[in-house]
Amino acid sequence: MVLKSITMLVLILVTLIPVNQGVKNYAVKKISEDLHVTGKGSDPLWKNAGTLSDFRYPWEEEPSPATTFRALHNETWVYCLFEVKDDQVFIFRDKDDKTEVASSSRAEIFFRVDEKLSPYYCLELDPAGRVFDYKATLYRKFDTEWSWPKNQLIVRTDRTEDGYTVEVAVSKASLKQLGLLKDETLQAGLYRGDCVPESNGERDFKWISWVIPESETPDFHIPSSFGILNLE
């Protein structure tokens, strides 16, 4: 009787435990040719990629403007394409330093070595084609002097009637060198910074993400903001 009661209790407790839905995954299809990176996403090879449109505001109640992401890979490169709907694109320019991207509308890709973020690498990409690349460790320890390995990253952009596109090629050699590409997987965060004007003339950001981070306040620099890109 006691054993039966314990068994029933265990079953009840199991049903009350939330089911872990797991880490989000995106399948990166393989192509045999080199893709022509134009900034427009115009190469016909993009038709082979699956479209990821599961982006939303984690910290806002209203629906976010549309963002789509696609990726492909071949023997040498991993290709990524953001298509962004944005009717208020803002590009901050002063000295044209790469850090100015952080004050502009932008798409972002973070790659991490492991769940401890030790380290992780960030690419913030504005509609003008500027790249804010930096290395970081938990928590928010940024090395902004760091740059992606030379000649191992291609970024092209294009302004559209209702937003912008960002097209990227990252060499597999650099991803392996940095310890990011392991067993044909990349641990990656996909984000967008939506720069919006305020009534006082200042500008603020609304943040858009593929994975919803476990944070009550805006923050992508935490382990729970990452998903998995699986290279097929």
PDB file of C-alpha atoms in Angstrom:
ATOM      1  CA  MET A   1       0.000   0.000   0.000  1.00  0.00           C
ATOM      2  CA  VAL A   2       2.866   2.361   0.891  1.00  0.00           C
ATOM      3  CA  LEU A   3       4.684   1.486  -2.349  1.00  0.00           C
ATOM      4  CA  LYS A   4       1.532   2.161  -4.354  1.00  0.00           C
ATOM      5  CA  SER A   5       1.065   5.537  -2.661  1.00  0.00           C
ATOM      6  CA  ILE A   6       4.673   6.521  -3.403  1.00  0.00           C
ATOM      7  CA  THR A   7       4.248   5.483  -7.040  1.00  0.00           C
ATOM      8  CA  MET A   8       1.092   7.588  -7.363  1.00  0.00           C
ATOM      9  CA  LEU A   9       2.858  10.569  -5.777  1.00  0.00           C
ATOM     10  CA  VAL A  10       5.770  10.297  -8.222  1.00  0.00           C
ATOM     11  CA  LEU A  11       3.380  10.184 -11.176  1.00  0.00           C
ATOM     12  CA  ILE A  12       1.561  13.301  -9.941  1.00  0.00           C
ATOM     13  CA  LEU A  13       4.823  15.184  -9.452  1.00  0.00           C
ATOM     14  CA  VAL A  14       6.022  14.244 -12.933  1.00  0.00           C
ATOM     15  CA  THR A  15       2.870  15.639 -14.494  1.00  0.00           C
ATOM     16  CA  LEU A  16       3.377  18.923 -12.638  1.00  0.00           C
ATOM     17  CA  ILE A  17       6.948  19.441 -13.837  1.00  0.00           C
ATOM     18  CA  PRO A  18       7.040  21.771 -16.899  1.00  0.00           C
ATOM     19  CA  VAL A  19       8.160  20.041 -20.064  1.00  0.00           C
ATOM     20  CA  ASN A  20      11.385  21.503 -21.462  1.00  0.00           C
ATOM     21  CA  GLN A  21      10.667  22.407 -25.052  1.00  0.00           C
ATOM     22  CA  GLY A  22      14.380  22.287 -25.851  1.00  0.00           C
ATOM     23  CA  VAL A  23      16.669  24.604 -27.709  1.00  0.00           C
ATOM     24  CA  LYS A  24      15.428  26.065 -30.983  1.00  0.00           C
ATOM     25  CA  ASN A  25      17.043  24.598 -34.093  1.00  0.00           C
ATOM     26  CA  TYR A  26      17.350  25.721 -37.702  1.00  0.00           C
ATOM     27  CA  ALA A  27      18.509  23.390 -40.485  1.00  0.00           C
ATOM     28  CA  VAL A  28      21.170  24.892 -42.757  1.00  0.00           C
ATOM     29  CA  LYS A  29      20.931  23.215 -46.164  1.00  0.00           C
ATOM     30  CA  LYS A  30      24.085  22.362 -48.090  1.00  0.00           C
ATOM     31  CA  ILE A  31      24.845  23.625 -51.595  1.00  0.00           C
ATOM     32  CA  SER A  32      27.661  22.566 -53.897  1.00  0.00           C
ATOM     33  CA  GLU A  33      28.426  25.964 -55.436  1.00  0.00           C
ATOM     34  CA  ASP A  34      29.623  29.336 -54.186  1.00  0.00           C
ATOM     35  CA  LEU A  35      26.787  31.774 -53.547  1.00  0.00           C
ATOM     36  CA  HIS A  36      27.120  35.286 -54.985  1.00  0.00           C
ATOM     37  CA  VAL A  37      26.842  37.707 -52.046  1.00  0.00           C
ATOM     38  CA  THR A  38      25.251  40.923 -53.356  1.00  0.00           C
ATOM     39  CA  GLY A  39      23.445  42.275 -50.313  1.00  0.00           C
ATOM     40  CA  LYS A  40      20.131  41.738 -52.080  1.00  0.00           C
ATOM     41  CA  GLY A  41      19.719  37.999 -51.520  1.00  0.00           C
ATOM     42  CA  SER A  42      19.343  37.719 -55.283  1.00  0.00           C
ATOM     43  CA  ASP A  43      21.287  34.523 -55.943  1.00  0.00           C
ATOM     44  CA  PRO A  44      18.887  31.750 -57.070  1.00  0.00           C
ATOM     45  CA  LEU A  45      20.635  29.381 -54.658  1.00  0.00           C
ATOM     46  CA  TRP A  46      18.727  31.031 -51.818  1.00  0.00           C
ATOM     47  CA  LYS A  47      15.653  29.127 -53.006  1.00  0.00           C
ATOM     48  CA  ASN A  48      17.237  26.046 -51.405  1.00  0.00           C
ATOM     49  CA  ALA A  49      17.156  27.572 -47.918  1.00  0.00           C
ATOM     50  CA  GLY A  50      14.422  27.235 -45.361  1.00  0.00           C
ATOM     51  CA  THR A  51      12.880  30.515 -44.199  1.00  0.00           C
ATOM     52  CA  LEU A  52      12.976  31.290 -40.499  1.00  0.00           C
ATOM     53  CA  SER A  53      10.376  33.913 -39.565  1.00  0.00           C
ATOM     54  CA  ASP A  54       9.941  33.110 -35.873  1.00  0.00           C
ATOM     55  CA  PHE A  55      11.145  36.495 -34.610  1.00  0.00           C
ATOM     56  CA  ARG A  56       9.321  38.637 -32.071  1.00  0.00           C
ATOM     57  CA  TYR A  57       9.645  41.241 -29.343  1.00  0.00           C
ATOM     58  CA  PRO A  58      10.570  39.502 -26.069  1.00  0.00           C
ATOM     59  CA  TRP A  59       9.929  42.635 -24.003  1.00  0.00           C
ATOM     60  CA  GLU A  60       7.087  44.382 -25.833  1.00  0.00           C
ATOM     61  CA  GLU A  61       3.398  43.516 -25.946  1.00  0.00           C
ATOM     62  CA  GLU A  62       2.719  44.445 -29.563  1.00  0.00           C
ATOM     63  CA  PRO A  63       3.687  42.300 -32.575  1.00  0.00           C
ATOM     64  CA  SER A  64       7.130  42.997 -33.986  1.00  0.00           C
ATOM     65  CA  PRO A  65       7.768  44.049 -37.595  1.00  0.00           C
ATOM     66  CA  ALA A  66       8.680  41.153 -39.866  1.00  0.00           C
ATOM     67  CA  THR A  67      12.175  39.700 -39.868  1.00  0.00           C
ATOM     68  CA  THR A  68      13.244  36.614 -41.806  1.00  0.00           C
ATOM     69  CA  PHE A  69      16.496  34.679 -41.744  1.00  0.00           C
ATOM     70  CA  ARG A  70      17.901  32.114 -44.128  1.00  0.00           C
ATOM     71  CA  ALA A  71      21.190  30.227 -44.189  1.00  0.00           C
ATOM     72  CA  LEU A  72      23.079  27.877 -46.493  1.00  0.00           C
ATOM     73  CA  HIS A  73      26.541  26.327 -46.488  1.00  0.00           C
ATOM     74  CA  ASN A  74      29.029  24.714 -48.820  1.00  0.00           C
ATOM     75  CA  GLU A  75      32.498  23.269 -48.276  1.00  0.00           C
ATOM     76  CA  THR A  76      34.028  26.676 -47.542  1.00  0.00           C
ATOM     77  CA  TRP A  77      31.391  29.155 -46.383  1.00  0.00           C
ATOM     78  CA  VAL A  78      28.319  29.572 -44.210  1.00  0.00           C
ATOM     79  CA  TYR A  79      25.938  32.085 -45.809  1.00  0.00           C
ATOM     80  CA  CYS A  80      23.302  34.060 -43.902  1.00  0.00           C
ATOM     81  CA  LEU A  81      20.568  36.413 -45.086  1.00  0.00           C
ATOM     82  CA  PHE A  82      18.412  38.754 -43.015  1.00  0.00           C
ATOM     83  CA  GLU A  83      15.409  40.439 -44.634  1.00  0.00           C
ATOM     84  CA  VAL A  84      14.118  43.218 -42.406  1.00  0.00           C
ATOM     85  CA  LYS A  85      10.894  45.208 -42.586  1.00  0.00           C
ATOM     86  CA  ASP A  86      11.583  48.619 -41.075  1.00  0.00           C
ATOM     87  CA  ASP A  87       9.917  51.903 -42.035  1.00  0.00           C
ATOM     88  CA  GLN A  88      12.155  53.950 -39.722  1.00  0.00           C
ATOM     89  CA  VAL A  89      15.687  52.812 -40.581  1.00  0.00           C
ATOM     90  CA  PHE A  90      18.260  54.874 -38.711  1.00  0.00           C
ATOM     91  CA  ILE A  91      22.018  54.933 -39.341  1.00  0.00           C
ATOM     92  CA  PHE A  92      24.138  56.871 -36.864  1.00  0.00           C
ATOM     93  CA  ARG A  93      27.256  58.477 -38.312  1.00  0.00           C
ATOM     94  CA  ASP A  94      29.857  60.600 -36.575  1.00  0.00           C
ATOM     95  CA  LYS A  95      33.439  59.397 -37.050  1.00  0.00           C
ATOM     96  CA  ASP A  96      32.245  56.290 -38.912  1.00  0.00           C
ATOM     97  CA  ASP A  97      33.786  54.117 -36.205  1.00  0.00           C
ATOM     98  CA  LYS A  98      32.542  50.537 -36.070  1.00  0.00           C
ATOM     99  CA  THR A  99      31.026  51.090 -32.624  1.00  0.00           C
ATOM    100  CA  GLU A 100      28.527  53.498 -34.198  1.00  0.00           C
ATOM    101  CA  VAL A 101      26.660  50.432 -35.433  1.00  0.00           C
ATOM    102  CA  ALA A 102      25.485  49.999 -31.826  1.00  0.00           C
ATOM    103  CA  SER A 103      23.533  53.266 -32.189  1.00  0.00           C
ATOM    104  CA  SER A 104      21.968  52.253 -35.519  1.00  0.00           C
ATOM    105  CA  SER A 105      19.230  49.965 -36.758  1.00  0.00           C
ATOM    106  CA  ARG A 106      20.832  46.555 -37.202  1.00  0.00           C
ATOM    107  CA  ALA A 107      20.735  42.781 -37.458  1.00  0.00           C
ATOM    108  CA  GLU A 108      22.929  40.729 -35.152  1.00  0.00           C
ATOM    109  CA  ILE A 109      24.490  37.270 -35.055  1.00  0.00           C
ATOM    110  CA  PHE A 110      26.239  35.980 -31.946  1.00  0.00           C
ATOM    111  CA  PHE A 111      28.241  32.737 -31.972  1.00  0.00           C
ATOM    112  CA  ARG A 112      29.242  31.040 -28.733  1.00  0.00           C
ATOM    113  CA  VAL A 113      31.860  28.392 -27.984  1.00  0.00           C
ATOM    114  CA  ASP A 114      29.800  26.860 -25.183  1.00  0.00           C
ATOM    115  CA  GLU A 115      26.898  27.502 -22.823  1.00  0.00           C
ATOM    116  CA  LYS A 116      29.227  29.343 -20.442  1.00  0.00           C
ATOM    117  CA  LEU A 117      29.804  31.993 -23.130  1.00  0.00           C
ATOM    118  CA  SER A 118      33.527  31.515 -22.720  1.00  0.00           C
ATOM    119  CA  PRO A 119      33.925  33.163 -25.077  1.00  0.00           C
ATOM    120  CA  TYR A 120      31.339  34.274 -27.615  1.00  0.00           C
ATOM    121  CA  TYR A 121      31.718  36.393 -30.744  1.00  0.00           C
ATOM    122  CA  CYS A 122      29.373  39.109 -31.925  1.00  0.00           C
ATOM    123  CA  LEU A 123      28.571  40.519 -35.362  1.00  0.00           C
ATOM    124  CA  GLU A 124      26.303  43.568 -35.351  1.00  0.00           C
ATOM    125  CA  LEU A 125      25.441  44.569 -38.926  1.00  0.00           C
ATOM    126  CA  ASP A 126      23.833  47.852 -39.922  1.00  0.00           C
ATOM    127  CA  PRO A 127      22.013  48.697 -43.192  1.00  0.00           C
ATOM    128  CA  ALA A 128      25.081  50.613 -44.445  1.00  0.00           C
ATOM    129  CA  GLY A 129      27.160  47.430 -44.413  1.00  0.00           C
ATOM    130  CA  ARG A 130      29.226  48.382 -41.378  1.00  0.00           C
ATOM    131  CA  VAL A 131      30.238  45.604 -38.996  1.00  0.00           C
ATOM    132  CA  PHE A 132      30.646  45.954 -35.255  1.00  0.00           C
ATOM    133  CA  ASP A 133      32.605  42.791 -34.487  1.00  0.00           C
ATOM    134  CA  TYR A 134      33.835  42.013 -30.998  1.00  0.00           C
ATOM    135  CA  LYS A 135      34.711  39.217 -28.626  1.00  0.00           C
ATOM    136  CA  ALA A 136      33.000  38.830 -25.248  1.00  0.00           C
ATOM    137  CA  THR A 137      32.739  36.719 -22.123  1.00  0.00           C
ATOM    138  CA  LEU A 138      30.048  36.451 -19.477  1.00  0.00           C
ATOM    139  CA  TYR A 139      28.907  38.849 -18.165  1.00  0.00           C
ATOM    140  CA  ARG A 140      29.171  41.668 -20.734  1.00  0.00           C
ATOM    141  CA  LYS A 141      32.940  41.754 -20.766  1.00  0.00           C
ATOM    142  CA  PHE A 142      33.515  43.144 -24.262  1.00  0.00           C
ATOM    143  CA  ASP A 143      36.752  43.296 -26.261  1.00  0.00           C
ATOM    144  CA  THR A 144      35.799  45.810 -28.953  1.00  0.00           C
ATOM    145  CA  GLU A 145      39.372  45.950 -30.275  1.00  0.00           C
ATOM    146  CA  TRP A 146      38.986  42.390 -31.514  1.00  0.00           C
ATOM    147  CA  SER A 147      38.100  41.815 -35.181  1.00  0.00           C
ATOM    148  CA  TRP A 148      36.917  38.798 -37.121  1.00  0.00           C
ATOM    149  CA  PRO A 149      39.861  37.030 -38.853  1.00  0.00           C
ATOM    150  CA  LYS A 150      40.916  38.974 -41.915  1.00  0.00           C
ATOM    151  CA  ASN A 151      39.344  38.056 -45.268  1.00  0.00           C
ATOM    152  CA  GLN A 152      37.129  35.468 -43.573  1.00  0.00           C
ATOM    153  CA  LEU A 153      33.952  37.550 -43.449  1.00  0.00           C
ATOM    154  CA  ILE A 154      31.921  39.132 -46.262  1.00  0.00           C
ATOM    155  CA  VAL A 155      29.029  41.503 -45.532  1.00  0.00           C
ATOM    156  CA  ARG A 156      26.846  43.188 -48.136  1.00  0.00           C
ATOM    157  CA  THR A 157      23.629  45.134 -47.563  1.00  0.00           C
ATOM    158  CA  ASP A 158      20.861  46.780 -49.525  1.00  0.00           C
ATOM    159  CA  ARG A 159      18.135  49.277 -48.695  1.00  0.00           C
ATOM    160  CA  THR A 160      14.658  48.297 -49.818  1.00  0.00           C
ATOM    161  CA  GLU A 161      11.392  50.216 -50.039  1.00  0.00           C
ATOM    162  CA  ASP A 162      10.264  48.896 -46.669  1.00  0.00           C
ATOM    163  CA  GLY A 163      13.511  48.098 -44.859  1.00  0.00           C
ATOM    164  CA  TYR A 164      16.848  46.509 -45.635  1.00  0.00           C
ATOM    165  CA  THR A 165      18.643  43.228 -46.275  1.00  0.00           C
ATOM    166  CA  VAL A 166      21.903  41.984 -44.778  1.00  0.00           C
ATOM    167  CA  GLU A 167      23.781  39.190 -46.544  1.00  0.00           C
ATOM    168  CA  VAL A 168      26.758  37.531 -44.889  1.00  0.00           C
ATOM    169  CA  ALA A 169      29.359  34.901 -45.731  1.00  0.00           C
ATOM    170  CA  VAL A 170      31.479  33.519 -42.889  1.00  0.00           C
ATOM    171  CA  SER A 171      34.316  31.146 -43.696  1.00  0.00           C
ATOM    172  CA  LYS A 172      34.220  27.729 -42.093  1.00  0.00           C
ATOM    173  CA  ALA A 173      37.964  28.051 -41.555  1.00  0.00           C
ATOM    174  CA  SER A 174      37.413  31.021 -39.231  1.00  0.00           C
ATOM    175  CA  LEU A 175      34.518  29.336 -37.442  1.00  0.00           C
ATOM    176  CA  LYS A 176      36.720  26.313 -36.747  1.00  0.00           C
ATOM    177  CA  GLN A 177      39.673  28.498 -35.774  1.00  0.00           C
ATOM    178  CA  LEU A 178      37.526  30.222 -33.149  1.00  0.00           C
ATOM    179  CA  GLY A 179      36.182  26.912 -31.841  1.00  0.00           C
ATOM    180  CA  LEU A 180      32.633  27.648 -32.991  1.00  0.00           C
ATOM    181  CA  LEU A 181      31.913  25.020 -35.651  1.00  0.00           C
ATOM    182  CA  LYS A 182      31.797  21.630 -33.959  1.00  0.00           C
ATOM    183  CA  ASP A 183      30.124  18.458 -35.230  1.00  0.00           C
ATOM    184  CA  GLU A 184      28.446  20.465 -37.995  1.00  0.00           C
ATOM    185  CA  THR A 185      26.637  22.681 -35.503  1.00  0.00           C
ATOM    186  CA  LEU A 186      26.842  26.349 -34.571  1.00  0.00           C
ATOM    187  CA  GLN A 187      25.439  27.728 -31.333  1.00  0.00           C
ATOM    188  CA  ALA A 188      24.052  31.059 -32.496  1.00  0.00           C
ATOM    189  CA  GLY A 189      21.835  33.925 -31.453  1.00  0.00           C
ATOM    190  CA  LEU A 190      19.864  35.812 -34.102  1.00  0.00           C
ATOM    191  CA  TYR A 191      18.639  39.269 -33.187  1.00  0.00           C
ATOM    192  CA  ARG A 192      17.593  42.673 -34.405  1.00  0.00           C
ATOM    193  CA  GLY A 193      17.868  46.142 -32.912  1.00  0.00           C
ATOM    194  CA  ASP A 194      14.895  48.261 -33.988  1.00  0.00           C
ATOM    195  CA  CYS A 195      15.806  51.939 -33.580  1.00  0.00           C
ATOM    196  CA  VAL A 196      12.653  53.991 -32.979  1.00  0.00           C
ATOM    197  CA  PRO A 197      12.189  57.750 -32.484  1.00  0.00           C
ATOM    198  CA  GLU A 198      10.652  59.070 -29.270  1.00  0.00           C
ATOM    199  CA  SER A 199       8.470  62.132 -28.762  1.00  0.00           C
ATOM    200  CA  ASN A 200      11.360  64.082 -27.184  1.00  0.00           C
ATOM    201  CA  GLY A 201      13.483  63.717 -30.298  1.00  0.00           C
ATOM    202  CA  GLU A 202      15.704  61.021 -28.830  1.00  0.00           C
ATOM    203  CA  ARG A 203      15.895  57.443 -30.110  1.00  0.00           C
ATOM    204  CA  ASP A 204      15.447  54.195 -28.272  1.00  0.00           C
ATOM    205  CA  PHE A 205      15.590  50.516 -29.196  1.00  0.00           C
ATOM    206  CA  LYS A 206      13.049  47.762 -29.327  1.00  0.00           C
ATOM    207  CA  TRP A 207      14.721  44.372 -29.420  1.00  0.00           C
ATOM    208  CA  ILE A 208      13.710  41.444 -31.603  1.00  0.00           C
ATOM    209  CA  SER A 209      14.922  37.863 -31.207  1.00  0.00           C
ATOM    210  CA  TRP A 210      14.562  34.357 -32.590  1.00  0.00           C
ATOM    211  CA  VAL A 211      14.941  32.763 -29.158  1.00  0.00           C
ATOM    212  CA  ILE A 212      13.167  34.439 -26.246  1.00  0.00           C
ATOM    213  CA  PRO A 213      15.785  35.007 -23.514  1.00  0.00           C
ATOM    214  CA  GLU A 214      15.018  34.186 -19.905  1.00  0.00           C
ATOM    215  CA  SER A 215      15.295  37.774 -18.734  1.00  0.00           C
ATOM    216  CA  GLU A 216      12.742  40.295 -17.529  1.00  0.00           C
ATOM    217  CA  THR A 217      14.749  43.171 -19.037  1.00  0.00           C
ATOM    218  CA  PRO A 218      16.296  43.441 -22.525  1.00  0.00           C
ATOM    219  CA  ASP A 219      19.461  41.349 -22.687  1.00  0.00           C
ATOM    220  CA  PHE A 220      20.847  39.103 -25.423  1.00  0.00           C
ATOM    221  CA  HIS A 221      24.207  38.589 -23.702  1.00  0.00           C
ATOM    222  CA  ILE A 222      23.034  35.593 -21.685  1.00  0.00           C
ATOM    223  CA  PRO A 223      23.068  31.837 -22.426  1.00  0.00           C
ATOM    224  CA  SER A 224      19.292  31.487 -22.856  1.00  0.00           C
ATOM    225  CA  SER A 225      19.222  33.741 -25.963  1.00  0.00           C
ATOM    226  CA  PHE A 226      20.973  31.186 -28.206  1.00  0.00           C
ATOM    227  CA  GLY A 227      19.696  28.495 -30.539  1.00  0.00           C
ATOM    228  CA  ILE A 228      21.379  25.921 -32.791  1.00  0.00           C
ATOM    229  CA  LEU A 229      22.191  26.076 -36.502  1.00  0.00           C
ATOM    230  CA  ASN A 230      22.523  22.515 -37.776  1.00  0.00           C
ATOM    231  CA  LEU A 231      24.581  22.171 -40.962  1.00  0.00           C
ATOM    232  CA  GLU A 232      23.091  19.349 -43.032  1.00  0.00           C
TER     233      GLU A 232
END
